[in-house]
JSON list of C-alpha atoms in Angstrom, two decimals:
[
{"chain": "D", "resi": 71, "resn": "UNK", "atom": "CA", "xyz": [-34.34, -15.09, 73.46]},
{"chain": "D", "resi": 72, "resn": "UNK", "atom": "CA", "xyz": [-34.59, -12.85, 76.44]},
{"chain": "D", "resi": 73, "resn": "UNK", "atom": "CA", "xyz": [-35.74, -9.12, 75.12]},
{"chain": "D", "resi": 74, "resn": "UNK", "atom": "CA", "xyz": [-34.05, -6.69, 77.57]},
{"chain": "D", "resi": 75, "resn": "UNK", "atom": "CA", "xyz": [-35.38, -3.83, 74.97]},
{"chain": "D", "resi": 76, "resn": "UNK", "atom": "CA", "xyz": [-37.17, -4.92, 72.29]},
{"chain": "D", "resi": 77, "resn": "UNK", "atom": "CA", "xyz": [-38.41, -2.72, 69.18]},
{"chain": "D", "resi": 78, "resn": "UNK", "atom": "CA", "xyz": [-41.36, -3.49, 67.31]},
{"chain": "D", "resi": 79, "resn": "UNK", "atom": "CA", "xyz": [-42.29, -2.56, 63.36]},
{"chain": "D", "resi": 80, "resn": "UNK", "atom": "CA", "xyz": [-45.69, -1.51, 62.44]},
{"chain": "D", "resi": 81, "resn": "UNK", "atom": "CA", "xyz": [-46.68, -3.12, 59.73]},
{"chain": "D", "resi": 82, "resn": "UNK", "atom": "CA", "xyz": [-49.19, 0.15, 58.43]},
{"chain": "D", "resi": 83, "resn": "UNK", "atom": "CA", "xyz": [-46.69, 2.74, 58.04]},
{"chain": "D", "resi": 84, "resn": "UNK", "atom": "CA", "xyz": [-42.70, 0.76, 58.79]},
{"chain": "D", "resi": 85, "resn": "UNK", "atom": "CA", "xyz": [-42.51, 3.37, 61.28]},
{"chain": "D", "resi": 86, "resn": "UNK", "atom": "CA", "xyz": [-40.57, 2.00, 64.26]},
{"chain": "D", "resi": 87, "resn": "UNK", "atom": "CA", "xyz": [-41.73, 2.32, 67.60]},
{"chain": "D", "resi": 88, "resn": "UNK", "atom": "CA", "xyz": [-40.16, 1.81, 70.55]},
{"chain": "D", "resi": 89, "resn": "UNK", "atom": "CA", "xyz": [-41.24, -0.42, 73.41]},
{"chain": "D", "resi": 90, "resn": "UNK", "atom": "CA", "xyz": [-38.72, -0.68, 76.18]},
{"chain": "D", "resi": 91, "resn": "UNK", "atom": "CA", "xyz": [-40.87, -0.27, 79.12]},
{"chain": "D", "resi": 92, "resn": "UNK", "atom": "CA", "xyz": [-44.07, -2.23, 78.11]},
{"chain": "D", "resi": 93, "resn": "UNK", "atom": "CA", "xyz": [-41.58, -5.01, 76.91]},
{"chain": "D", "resi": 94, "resn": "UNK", "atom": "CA", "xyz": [-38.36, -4.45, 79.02]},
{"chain": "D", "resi": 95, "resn": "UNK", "atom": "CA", "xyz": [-37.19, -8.19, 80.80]},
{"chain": "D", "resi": 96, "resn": "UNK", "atom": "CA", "xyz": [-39.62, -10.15, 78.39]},
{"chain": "D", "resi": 97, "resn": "UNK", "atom": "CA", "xyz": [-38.18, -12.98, 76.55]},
{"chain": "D", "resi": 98, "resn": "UNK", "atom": "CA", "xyz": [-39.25, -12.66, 72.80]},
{"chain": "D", "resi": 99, "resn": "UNK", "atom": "CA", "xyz": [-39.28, -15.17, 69.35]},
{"chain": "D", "resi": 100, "resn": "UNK", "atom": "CA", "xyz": [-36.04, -14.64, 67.86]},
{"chain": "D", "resi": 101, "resn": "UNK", "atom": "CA", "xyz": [-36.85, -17.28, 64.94]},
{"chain": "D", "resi": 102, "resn": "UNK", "atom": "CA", "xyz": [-39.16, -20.10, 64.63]},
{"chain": "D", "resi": 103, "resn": "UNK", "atom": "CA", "xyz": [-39.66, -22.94, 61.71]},
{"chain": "D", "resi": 104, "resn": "UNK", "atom": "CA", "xyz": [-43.46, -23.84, 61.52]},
{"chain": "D", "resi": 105, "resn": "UNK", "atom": "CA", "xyz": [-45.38, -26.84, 59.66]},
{"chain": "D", "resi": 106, "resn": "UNK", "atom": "CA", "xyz": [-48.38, -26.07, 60.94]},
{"chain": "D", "resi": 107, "resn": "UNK", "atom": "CA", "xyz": [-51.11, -24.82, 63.34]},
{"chain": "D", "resi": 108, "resn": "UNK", "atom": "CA", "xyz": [-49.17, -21.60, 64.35]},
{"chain": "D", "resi": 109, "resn": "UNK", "atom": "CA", "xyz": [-50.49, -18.79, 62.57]},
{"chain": "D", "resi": 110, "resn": "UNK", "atom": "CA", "xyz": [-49.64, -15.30, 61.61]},
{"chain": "D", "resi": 111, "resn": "UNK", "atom": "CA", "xyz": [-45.67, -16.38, 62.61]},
{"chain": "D", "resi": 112, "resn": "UNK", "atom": "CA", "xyz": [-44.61, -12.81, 60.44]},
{"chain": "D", "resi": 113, "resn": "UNK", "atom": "CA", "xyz": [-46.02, -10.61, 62.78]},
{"chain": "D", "resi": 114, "resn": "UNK", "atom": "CA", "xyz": [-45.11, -13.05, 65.99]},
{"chain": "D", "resi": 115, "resn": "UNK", "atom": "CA", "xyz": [-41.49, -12.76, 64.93]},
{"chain": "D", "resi": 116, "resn": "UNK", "atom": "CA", "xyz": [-39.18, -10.24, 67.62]},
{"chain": "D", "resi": 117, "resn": "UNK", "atom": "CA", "xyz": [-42.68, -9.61, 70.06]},
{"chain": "D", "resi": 118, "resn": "UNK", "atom": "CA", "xyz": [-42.27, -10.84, 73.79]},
{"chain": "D", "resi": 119, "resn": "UNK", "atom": "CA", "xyz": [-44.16, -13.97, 75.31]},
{"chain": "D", "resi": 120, "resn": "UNK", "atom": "CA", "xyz": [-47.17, -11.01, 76.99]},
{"chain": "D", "resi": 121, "resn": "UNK", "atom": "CA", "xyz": [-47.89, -10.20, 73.12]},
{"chain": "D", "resi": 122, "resn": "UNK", "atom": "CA", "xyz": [-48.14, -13.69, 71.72]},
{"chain": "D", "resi": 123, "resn": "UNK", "atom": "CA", "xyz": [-49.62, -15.48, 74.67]},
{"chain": "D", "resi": 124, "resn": "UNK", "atom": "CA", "xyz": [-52.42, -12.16, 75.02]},
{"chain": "D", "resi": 125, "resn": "UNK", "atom": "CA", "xyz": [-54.93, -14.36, 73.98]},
{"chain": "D", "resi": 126, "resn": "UNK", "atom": "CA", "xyz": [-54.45, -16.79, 76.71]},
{"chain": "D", "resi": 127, "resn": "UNK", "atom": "CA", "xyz": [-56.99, -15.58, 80.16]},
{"chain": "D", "resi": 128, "resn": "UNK", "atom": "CA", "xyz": [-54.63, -14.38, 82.78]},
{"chain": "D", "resi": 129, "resn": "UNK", "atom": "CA", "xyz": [-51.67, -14.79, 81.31]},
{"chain": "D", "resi": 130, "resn": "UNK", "atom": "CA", "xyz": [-50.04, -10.96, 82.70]},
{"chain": "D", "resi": 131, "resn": "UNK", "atom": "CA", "xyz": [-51.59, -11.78, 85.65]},
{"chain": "D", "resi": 132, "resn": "UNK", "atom": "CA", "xyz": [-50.74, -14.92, 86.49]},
{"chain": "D", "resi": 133, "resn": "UNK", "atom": "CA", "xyz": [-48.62, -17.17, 84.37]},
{"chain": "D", "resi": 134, "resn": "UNK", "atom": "CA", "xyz": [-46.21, -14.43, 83.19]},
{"chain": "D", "resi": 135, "resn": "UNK", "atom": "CA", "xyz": [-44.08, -14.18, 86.02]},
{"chain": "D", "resi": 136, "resn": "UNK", "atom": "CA", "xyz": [-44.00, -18.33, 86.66]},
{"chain": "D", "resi": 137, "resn": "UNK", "atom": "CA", "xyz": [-42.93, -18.50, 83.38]},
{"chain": "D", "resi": 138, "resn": "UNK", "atom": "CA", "xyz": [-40.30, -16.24, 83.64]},
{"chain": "D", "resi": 139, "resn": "UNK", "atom": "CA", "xyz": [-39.12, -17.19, 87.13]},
{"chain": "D", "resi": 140, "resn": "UNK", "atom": "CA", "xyz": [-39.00, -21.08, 85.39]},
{"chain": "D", "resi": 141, "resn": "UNK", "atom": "CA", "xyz": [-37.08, -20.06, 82.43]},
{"chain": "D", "resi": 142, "resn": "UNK", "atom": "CA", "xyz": [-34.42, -17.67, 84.59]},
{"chain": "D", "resi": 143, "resn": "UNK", "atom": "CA", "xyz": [-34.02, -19.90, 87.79]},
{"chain": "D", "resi": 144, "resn": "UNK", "atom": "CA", "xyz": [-35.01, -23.59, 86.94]},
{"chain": "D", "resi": 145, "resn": "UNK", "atom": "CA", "xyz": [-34.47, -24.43, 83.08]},
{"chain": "D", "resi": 146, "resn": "UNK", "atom": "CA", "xyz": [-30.70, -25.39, 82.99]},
{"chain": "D", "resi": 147, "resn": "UNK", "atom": "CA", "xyz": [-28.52, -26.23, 79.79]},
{"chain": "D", "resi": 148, "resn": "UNK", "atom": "CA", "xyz": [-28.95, -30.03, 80.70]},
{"chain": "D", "resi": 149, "resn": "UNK", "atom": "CA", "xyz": [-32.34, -30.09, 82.02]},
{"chain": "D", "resi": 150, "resn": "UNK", "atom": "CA", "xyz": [-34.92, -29.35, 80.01]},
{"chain": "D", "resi": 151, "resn": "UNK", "atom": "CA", "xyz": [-38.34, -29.64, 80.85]},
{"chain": "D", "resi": 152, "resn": "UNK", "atom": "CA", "xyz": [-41.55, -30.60, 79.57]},
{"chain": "D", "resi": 153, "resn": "UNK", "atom": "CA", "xyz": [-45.31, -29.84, 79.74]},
{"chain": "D", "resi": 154, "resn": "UNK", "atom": "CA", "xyz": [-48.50, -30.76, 77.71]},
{"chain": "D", "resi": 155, "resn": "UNK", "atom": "CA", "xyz": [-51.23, -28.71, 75.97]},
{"chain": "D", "resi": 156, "resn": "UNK", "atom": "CA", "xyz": [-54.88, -30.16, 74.92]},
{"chain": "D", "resi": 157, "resn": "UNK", "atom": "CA", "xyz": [-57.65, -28.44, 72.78]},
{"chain": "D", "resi": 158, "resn": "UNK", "atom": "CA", "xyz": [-61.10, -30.47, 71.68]},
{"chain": "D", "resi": 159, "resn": "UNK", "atom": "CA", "xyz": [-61.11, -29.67, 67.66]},
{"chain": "D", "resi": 160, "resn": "UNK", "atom": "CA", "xyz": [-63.35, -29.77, 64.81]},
{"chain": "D", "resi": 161, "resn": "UNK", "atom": "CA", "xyz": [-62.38, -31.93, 62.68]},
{"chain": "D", "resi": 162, "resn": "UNK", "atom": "CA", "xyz": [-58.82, -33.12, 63.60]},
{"chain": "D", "resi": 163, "resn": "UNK", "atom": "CA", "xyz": [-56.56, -32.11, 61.16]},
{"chain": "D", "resi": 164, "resn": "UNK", "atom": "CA", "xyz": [-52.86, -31.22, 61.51]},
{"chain": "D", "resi": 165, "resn": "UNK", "atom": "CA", "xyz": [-52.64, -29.36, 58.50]},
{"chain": "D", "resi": 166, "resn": "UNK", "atom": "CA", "xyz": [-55.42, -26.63, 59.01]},
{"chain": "D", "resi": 167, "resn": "UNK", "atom": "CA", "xyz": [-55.36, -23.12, 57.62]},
{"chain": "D", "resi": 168, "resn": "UNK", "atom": "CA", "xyz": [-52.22, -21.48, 59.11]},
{"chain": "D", "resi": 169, "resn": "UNK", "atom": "CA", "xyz": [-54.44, -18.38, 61.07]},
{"chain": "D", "resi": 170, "resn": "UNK", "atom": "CA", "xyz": [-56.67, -21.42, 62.35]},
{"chain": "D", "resi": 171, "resn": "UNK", "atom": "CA", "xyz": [-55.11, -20.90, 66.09]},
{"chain": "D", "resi": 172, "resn": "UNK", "atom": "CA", "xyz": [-54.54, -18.29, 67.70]},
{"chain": "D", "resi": 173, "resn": "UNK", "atom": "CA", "xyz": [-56.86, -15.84, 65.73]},
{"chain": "D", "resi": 174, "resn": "UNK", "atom": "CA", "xyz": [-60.76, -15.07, 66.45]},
{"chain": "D", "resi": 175, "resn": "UNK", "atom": "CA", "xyz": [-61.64, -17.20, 63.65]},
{"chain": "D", "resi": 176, "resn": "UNK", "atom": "CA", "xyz": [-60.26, -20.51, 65.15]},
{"chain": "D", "resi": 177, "resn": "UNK", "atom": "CA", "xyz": [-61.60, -19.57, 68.50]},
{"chain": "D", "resi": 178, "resn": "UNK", "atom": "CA", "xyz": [-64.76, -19.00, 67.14]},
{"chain": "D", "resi": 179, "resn": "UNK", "atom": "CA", "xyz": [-64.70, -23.05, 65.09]},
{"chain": "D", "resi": 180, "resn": "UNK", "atom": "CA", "xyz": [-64.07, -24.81, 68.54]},
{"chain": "D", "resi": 181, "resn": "UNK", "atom": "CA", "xyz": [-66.15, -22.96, 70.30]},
{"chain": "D", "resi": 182, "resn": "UNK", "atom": "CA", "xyz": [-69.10, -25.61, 71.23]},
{"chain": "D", "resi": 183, "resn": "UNK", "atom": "CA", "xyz": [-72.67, -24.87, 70.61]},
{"chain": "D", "resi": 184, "resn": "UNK", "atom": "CA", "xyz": [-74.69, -24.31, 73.84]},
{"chain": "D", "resi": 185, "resn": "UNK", "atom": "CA", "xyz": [-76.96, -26.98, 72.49]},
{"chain": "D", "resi": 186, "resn": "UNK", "atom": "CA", "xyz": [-74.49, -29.12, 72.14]},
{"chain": "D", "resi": 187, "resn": "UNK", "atom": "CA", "xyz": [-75.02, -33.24, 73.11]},
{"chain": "D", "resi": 188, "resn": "UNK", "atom": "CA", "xyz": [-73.01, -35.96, 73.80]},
{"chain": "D", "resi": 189, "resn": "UNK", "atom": "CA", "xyz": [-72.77, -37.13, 70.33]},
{"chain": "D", "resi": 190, "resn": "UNK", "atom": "CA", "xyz": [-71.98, -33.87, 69.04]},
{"chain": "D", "resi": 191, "resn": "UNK", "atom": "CA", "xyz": [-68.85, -34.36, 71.78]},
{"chain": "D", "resi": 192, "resn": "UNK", "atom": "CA", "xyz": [-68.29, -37.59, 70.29]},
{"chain": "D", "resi": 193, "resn": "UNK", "atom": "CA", "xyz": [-67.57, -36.81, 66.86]},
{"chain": "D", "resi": 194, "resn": "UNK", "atom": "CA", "xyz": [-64.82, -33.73, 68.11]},
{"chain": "D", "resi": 195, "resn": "UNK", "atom": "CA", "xyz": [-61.53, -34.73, 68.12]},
{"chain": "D", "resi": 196, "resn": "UNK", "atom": "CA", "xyz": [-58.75, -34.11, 71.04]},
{"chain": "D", "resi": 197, "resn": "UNK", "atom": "CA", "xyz": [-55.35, -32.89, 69.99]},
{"chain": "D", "resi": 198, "resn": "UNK", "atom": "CA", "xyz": [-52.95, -32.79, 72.77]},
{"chain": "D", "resi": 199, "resn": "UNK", "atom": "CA", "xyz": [-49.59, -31.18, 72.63]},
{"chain": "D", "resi": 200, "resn": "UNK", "atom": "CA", "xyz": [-46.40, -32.20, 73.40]},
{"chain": "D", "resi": 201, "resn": "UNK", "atom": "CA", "xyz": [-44.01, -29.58, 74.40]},
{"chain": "D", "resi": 202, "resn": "UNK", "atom": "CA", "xyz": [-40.43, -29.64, 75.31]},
{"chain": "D", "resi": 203, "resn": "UNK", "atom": "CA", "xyz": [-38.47, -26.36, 76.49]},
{"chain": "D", "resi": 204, "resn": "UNK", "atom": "CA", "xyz": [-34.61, -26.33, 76.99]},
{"chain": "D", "resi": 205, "resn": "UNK", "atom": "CA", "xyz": [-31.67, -23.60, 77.31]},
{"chain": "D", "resi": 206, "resn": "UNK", "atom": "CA", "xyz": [-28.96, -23.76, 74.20]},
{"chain": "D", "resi": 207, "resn": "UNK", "atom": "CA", "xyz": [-25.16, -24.02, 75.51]},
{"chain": "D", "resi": 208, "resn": "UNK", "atom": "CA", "xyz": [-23.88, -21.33, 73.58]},
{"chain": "D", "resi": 209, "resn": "UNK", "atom": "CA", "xyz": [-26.10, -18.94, 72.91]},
{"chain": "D", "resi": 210, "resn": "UNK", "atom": "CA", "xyz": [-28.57, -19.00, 76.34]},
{"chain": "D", "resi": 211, "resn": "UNK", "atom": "CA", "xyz": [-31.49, -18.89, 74.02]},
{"chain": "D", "resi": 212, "resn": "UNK", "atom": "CA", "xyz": [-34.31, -21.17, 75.06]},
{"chain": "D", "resi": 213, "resn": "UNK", "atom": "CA", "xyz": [-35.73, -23.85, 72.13]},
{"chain": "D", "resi": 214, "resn": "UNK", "atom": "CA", "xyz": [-39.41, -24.50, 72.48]},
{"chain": "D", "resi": 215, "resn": "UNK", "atom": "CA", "xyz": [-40.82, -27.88, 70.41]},
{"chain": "D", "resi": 216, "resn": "UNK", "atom": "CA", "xyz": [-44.41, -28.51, 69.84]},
{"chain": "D", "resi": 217, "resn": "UNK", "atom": "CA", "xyz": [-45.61, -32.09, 68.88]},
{"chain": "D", "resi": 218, "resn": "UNK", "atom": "CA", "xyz": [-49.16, -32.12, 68.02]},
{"chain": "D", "resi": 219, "resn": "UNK", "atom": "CA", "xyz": [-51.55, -35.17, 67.70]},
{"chain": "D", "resi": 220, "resn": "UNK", "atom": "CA", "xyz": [-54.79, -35.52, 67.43]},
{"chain": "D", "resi": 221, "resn": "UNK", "atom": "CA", "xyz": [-57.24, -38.61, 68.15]},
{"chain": "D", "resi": 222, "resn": "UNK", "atom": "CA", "xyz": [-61.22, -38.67, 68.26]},
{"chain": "D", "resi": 223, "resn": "UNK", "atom": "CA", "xyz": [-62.85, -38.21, 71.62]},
{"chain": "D", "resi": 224, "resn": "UNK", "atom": "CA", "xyz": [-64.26, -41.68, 71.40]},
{"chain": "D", "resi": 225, "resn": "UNK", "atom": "CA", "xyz": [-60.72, -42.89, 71.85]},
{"chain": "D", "resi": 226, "resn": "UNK", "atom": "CA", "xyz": [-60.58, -42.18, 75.70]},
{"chain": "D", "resi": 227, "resn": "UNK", "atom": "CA", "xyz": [-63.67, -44.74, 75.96]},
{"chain": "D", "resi": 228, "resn": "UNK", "atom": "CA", "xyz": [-60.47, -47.09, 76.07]},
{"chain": "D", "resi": 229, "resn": "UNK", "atom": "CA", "xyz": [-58.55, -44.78, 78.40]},
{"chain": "D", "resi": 230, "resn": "UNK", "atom": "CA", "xyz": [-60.23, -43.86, 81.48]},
{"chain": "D", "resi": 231, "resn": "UNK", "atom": "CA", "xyz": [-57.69, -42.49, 83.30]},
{"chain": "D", "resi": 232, "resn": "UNK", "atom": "CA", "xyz": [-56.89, -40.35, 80.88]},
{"chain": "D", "resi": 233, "resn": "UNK", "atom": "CA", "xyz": [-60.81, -39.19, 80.82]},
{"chain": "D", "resi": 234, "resn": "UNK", "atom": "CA", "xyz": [-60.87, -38.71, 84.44]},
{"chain": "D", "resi": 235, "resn": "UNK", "atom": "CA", "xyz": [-57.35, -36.92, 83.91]},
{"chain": "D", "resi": 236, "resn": "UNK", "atom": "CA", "xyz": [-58.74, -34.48, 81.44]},
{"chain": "D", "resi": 237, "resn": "UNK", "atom": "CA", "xyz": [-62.10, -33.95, 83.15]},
{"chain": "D", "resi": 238, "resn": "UNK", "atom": "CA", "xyz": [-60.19, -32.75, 86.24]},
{"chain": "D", "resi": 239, "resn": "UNK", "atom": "CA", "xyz": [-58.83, -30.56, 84.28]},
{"chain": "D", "resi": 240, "resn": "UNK", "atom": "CA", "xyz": [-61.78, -29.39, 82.84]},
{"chain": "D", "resi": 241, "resn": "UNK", "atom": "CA", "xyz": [-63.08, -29.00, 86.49]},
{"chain": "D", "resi": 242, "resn": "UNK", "atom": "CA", "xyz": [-59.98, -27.00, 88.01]},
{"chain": "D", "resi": 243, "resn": "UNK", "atom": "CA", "xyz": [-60.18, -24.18, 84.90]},
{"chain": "D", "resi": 244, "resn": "UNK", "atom": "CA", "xyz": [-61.67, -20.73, 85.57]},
{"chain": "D", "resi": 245, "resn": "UNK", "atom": "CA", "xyz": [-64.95, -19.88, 83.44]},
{"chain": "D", "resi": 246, "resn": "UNK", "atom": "CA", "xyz": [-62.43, -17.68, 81.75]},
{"chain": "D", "resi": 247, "resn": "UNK", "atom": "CA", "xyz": [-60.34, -20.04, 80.85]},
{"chain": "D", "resi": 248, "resn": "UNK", "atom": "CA", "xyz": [-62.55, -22.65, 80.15]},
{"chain": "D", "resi": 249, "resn": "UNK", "atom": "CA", "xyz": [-64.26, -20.16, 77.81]},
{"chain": "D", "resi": 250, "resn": "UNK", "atom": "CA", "xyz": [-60.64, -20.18, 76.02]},
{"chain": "D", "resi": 251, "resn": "UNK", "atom": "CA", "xyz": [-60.88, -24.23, 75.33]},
{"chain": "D", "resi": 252, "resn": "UNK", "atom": "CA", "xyz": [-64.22, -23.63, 74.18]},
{"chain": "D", "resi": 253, "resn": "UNK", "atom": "CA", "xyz": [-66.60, -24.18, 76.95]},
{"chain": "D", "resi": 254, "resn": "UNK", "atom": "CA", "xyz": [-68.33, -21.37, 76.59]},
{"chain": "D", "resi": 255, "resn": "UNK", "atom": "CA", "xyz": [-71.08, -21.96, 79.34]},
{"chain": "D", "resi": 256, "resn": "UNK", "atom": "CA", "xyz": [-72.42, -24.13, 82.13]},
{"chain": "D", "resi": 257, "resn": "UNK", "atom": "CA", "xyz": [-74.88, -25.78, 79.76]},
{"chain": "D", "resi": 258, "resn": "UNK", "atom": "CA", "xyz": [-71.50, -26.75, 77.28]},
{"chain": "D", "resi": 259, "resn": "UNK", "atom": "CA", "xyz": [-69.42, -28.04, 80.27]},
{"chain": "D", "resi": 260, "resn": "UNK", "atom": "CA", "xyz": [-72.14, -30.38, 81.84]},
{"chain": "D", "resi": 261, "resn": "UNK", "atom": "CA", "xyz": [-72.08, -32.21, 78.97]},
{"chain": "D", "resi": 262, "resn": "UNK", "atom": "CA", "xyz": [-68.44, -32.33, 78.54]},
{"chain": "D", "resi": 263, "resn": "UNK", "atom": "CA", "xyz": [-68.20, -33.24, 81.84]},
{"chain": "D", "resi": 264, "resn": "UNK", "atom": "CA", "xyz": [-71.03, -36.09, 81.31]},
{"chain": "D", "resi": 265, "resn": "UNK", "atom": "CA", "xyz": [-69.26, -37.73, 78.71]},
{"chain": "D", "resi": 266, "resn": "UNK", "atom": "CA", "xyz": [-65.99, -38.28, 80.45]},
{"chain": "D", "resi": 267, "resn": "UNK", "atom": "CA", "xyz": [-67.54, -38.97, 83.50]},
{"chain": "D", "resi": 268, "resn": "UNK", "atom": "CA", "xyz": [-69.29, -41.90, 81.70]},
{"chain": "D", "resi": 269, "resn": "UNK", "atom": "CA", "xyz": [-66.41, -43.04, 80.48]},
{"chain": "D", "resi": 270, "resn": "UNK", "atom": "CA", "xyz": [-64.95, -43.11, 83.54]},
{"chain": "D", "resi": 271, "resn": "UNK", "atom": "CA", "xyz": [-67.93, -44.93, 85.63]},
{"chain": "D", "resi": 272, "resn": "UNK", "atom": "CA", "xyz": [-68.37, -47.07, 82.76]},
{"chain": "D", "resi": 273, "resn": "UNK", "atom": "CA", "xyz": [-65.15, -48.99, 82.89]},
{"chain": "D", "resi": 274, "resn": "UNK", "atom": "CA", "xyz": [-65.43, -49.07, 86.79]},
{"chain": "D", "resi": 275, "resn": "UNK", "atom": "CA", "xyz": [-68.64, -51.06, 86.72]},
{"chain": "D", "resi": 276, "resn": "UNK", "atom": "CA", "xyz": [-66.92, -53.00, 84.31]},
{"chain": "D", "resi": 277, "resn": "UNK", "atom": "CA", "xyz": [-64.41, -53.97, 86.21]},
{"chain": "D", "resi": 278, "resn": "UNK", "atom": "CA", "xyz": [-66.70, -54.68, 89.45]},
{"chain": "D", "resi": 279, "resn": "UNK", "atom": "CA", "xyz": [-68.63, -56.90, 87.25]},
{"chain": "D", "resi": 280, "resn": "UNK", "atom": "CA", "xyz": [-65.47, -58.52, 86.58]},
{"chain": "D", "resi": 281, "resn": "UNK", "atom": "CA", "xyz": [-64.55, -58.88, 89.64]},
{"chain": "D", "resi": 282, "resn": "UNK", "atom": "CA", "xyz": [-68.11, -60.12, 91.37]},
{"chain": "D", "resi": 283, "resn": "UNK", "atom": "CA", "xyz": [-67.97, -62.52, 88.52]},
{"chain": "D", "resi": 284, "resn": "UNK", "atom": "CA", "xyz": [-64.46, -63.57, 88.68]},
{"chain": "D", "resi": 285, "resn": "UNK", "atom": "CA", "xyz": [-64.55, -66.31, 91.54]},
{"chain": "D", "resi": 286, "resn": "UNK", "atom": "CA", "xyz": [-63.36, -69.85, 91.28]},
{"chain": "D", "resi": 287, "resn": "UNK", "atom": "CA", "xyz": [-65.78, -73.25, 91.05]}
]
């Protein structure tokens, strides 16, 4: 919902304290049903997008204003849109503990080693999400859907483009924000960037050698 003036409840004392100008013109989570892999949703619950999305590198600077300018001039009641969201995990599990995102903790498991190899990358897993954004009729509010799913990293070995796709990606990321998906240095994103890269070069050759071979009697 958009927040014109939004009050926020400490959760030491129950004292109320107001926030109008830190939060004023900030759309906020009115209410939210989770399965998984969104933690802490209590204390979520009534704070604007700048307090949940904190974690994310340059999010006041940057995104917070595109977001808003999306959600005020461009999402319409009819339209809604859709964007995607990827993460390389740990183990691949939908169900993990509920604080497992969004919390030091989780940031801390998919952080990769700075020794890490290519066969280390291997055996991570890549959950991409789904997400879908659009306006309600009556009320204005905006519904956001996350669909998670999760595959191992050895299954883009039979998707190149979508290797090359993700290790542009990687490659058009600020250290900052590469730091946030868990590339912590230059050492760590080499070898990322190896592996897809293989990938990638490996099914060209392939199909040269397909090709070169391919002629008629």
């Amino acid at each position: 919902r958009r927040a014109t003036r939004t009050t926020t409840e400490t959760s030491s004392n129950n004292n109320k304290v107001n926030n109008h100008e830190q939060y004023d013109h900030q759309y906020a989570l009115a209410a939210a049903g989770v399965v998984f892999s969104f933690g802490n949703l209590p204390e979520k619950l009534g704070k604007p997008m700048s307090i949940i999305h904190a974690p994310v590198p340059a999010y006041e600077k940057q995104l917070s204003k595109t977001l808003t300018m999306t959600f005020d001039k461009l999402l319409k009641i009819n339209e809604p849109l859709w964007r995607t969201n990827w993460s390389i995990d740990p183990c691949g599990m939908l169900d993990q503990r509920p604080d497992s995102h969004g919390s030091t903790e989780g940031q801390s498991n998919r952080t990769l080693s700075s020794t890490v190899t290519i066969d280390d990358i291997k055996a991570k897993f890549l959950a991409v999400e789904y997400q879908t954004i659009r306006r309600l009729p009556k009320s204005g509010y905006l519904l956001f859907t996350v669909k998670v799913m999760t595959d191992p990293m050895t299954a883009l070995e039979e998707l190149p483009q979508a290797a090359s796709c993700l290790a542009q990606s990687i490659r058009g990321m600020s250290p900052a924000m590469q730091q946030y998906k868990g590339i912590q240095d230059e050492t760590t994103l080499q070898v990322v960037l190896e592996y897809l890269d293989s990938i990638v070069i490996g099914k060209s050759n392939i199909n040269k050698g397909q090709e070169d071979g391919g002629g008629g009697d």
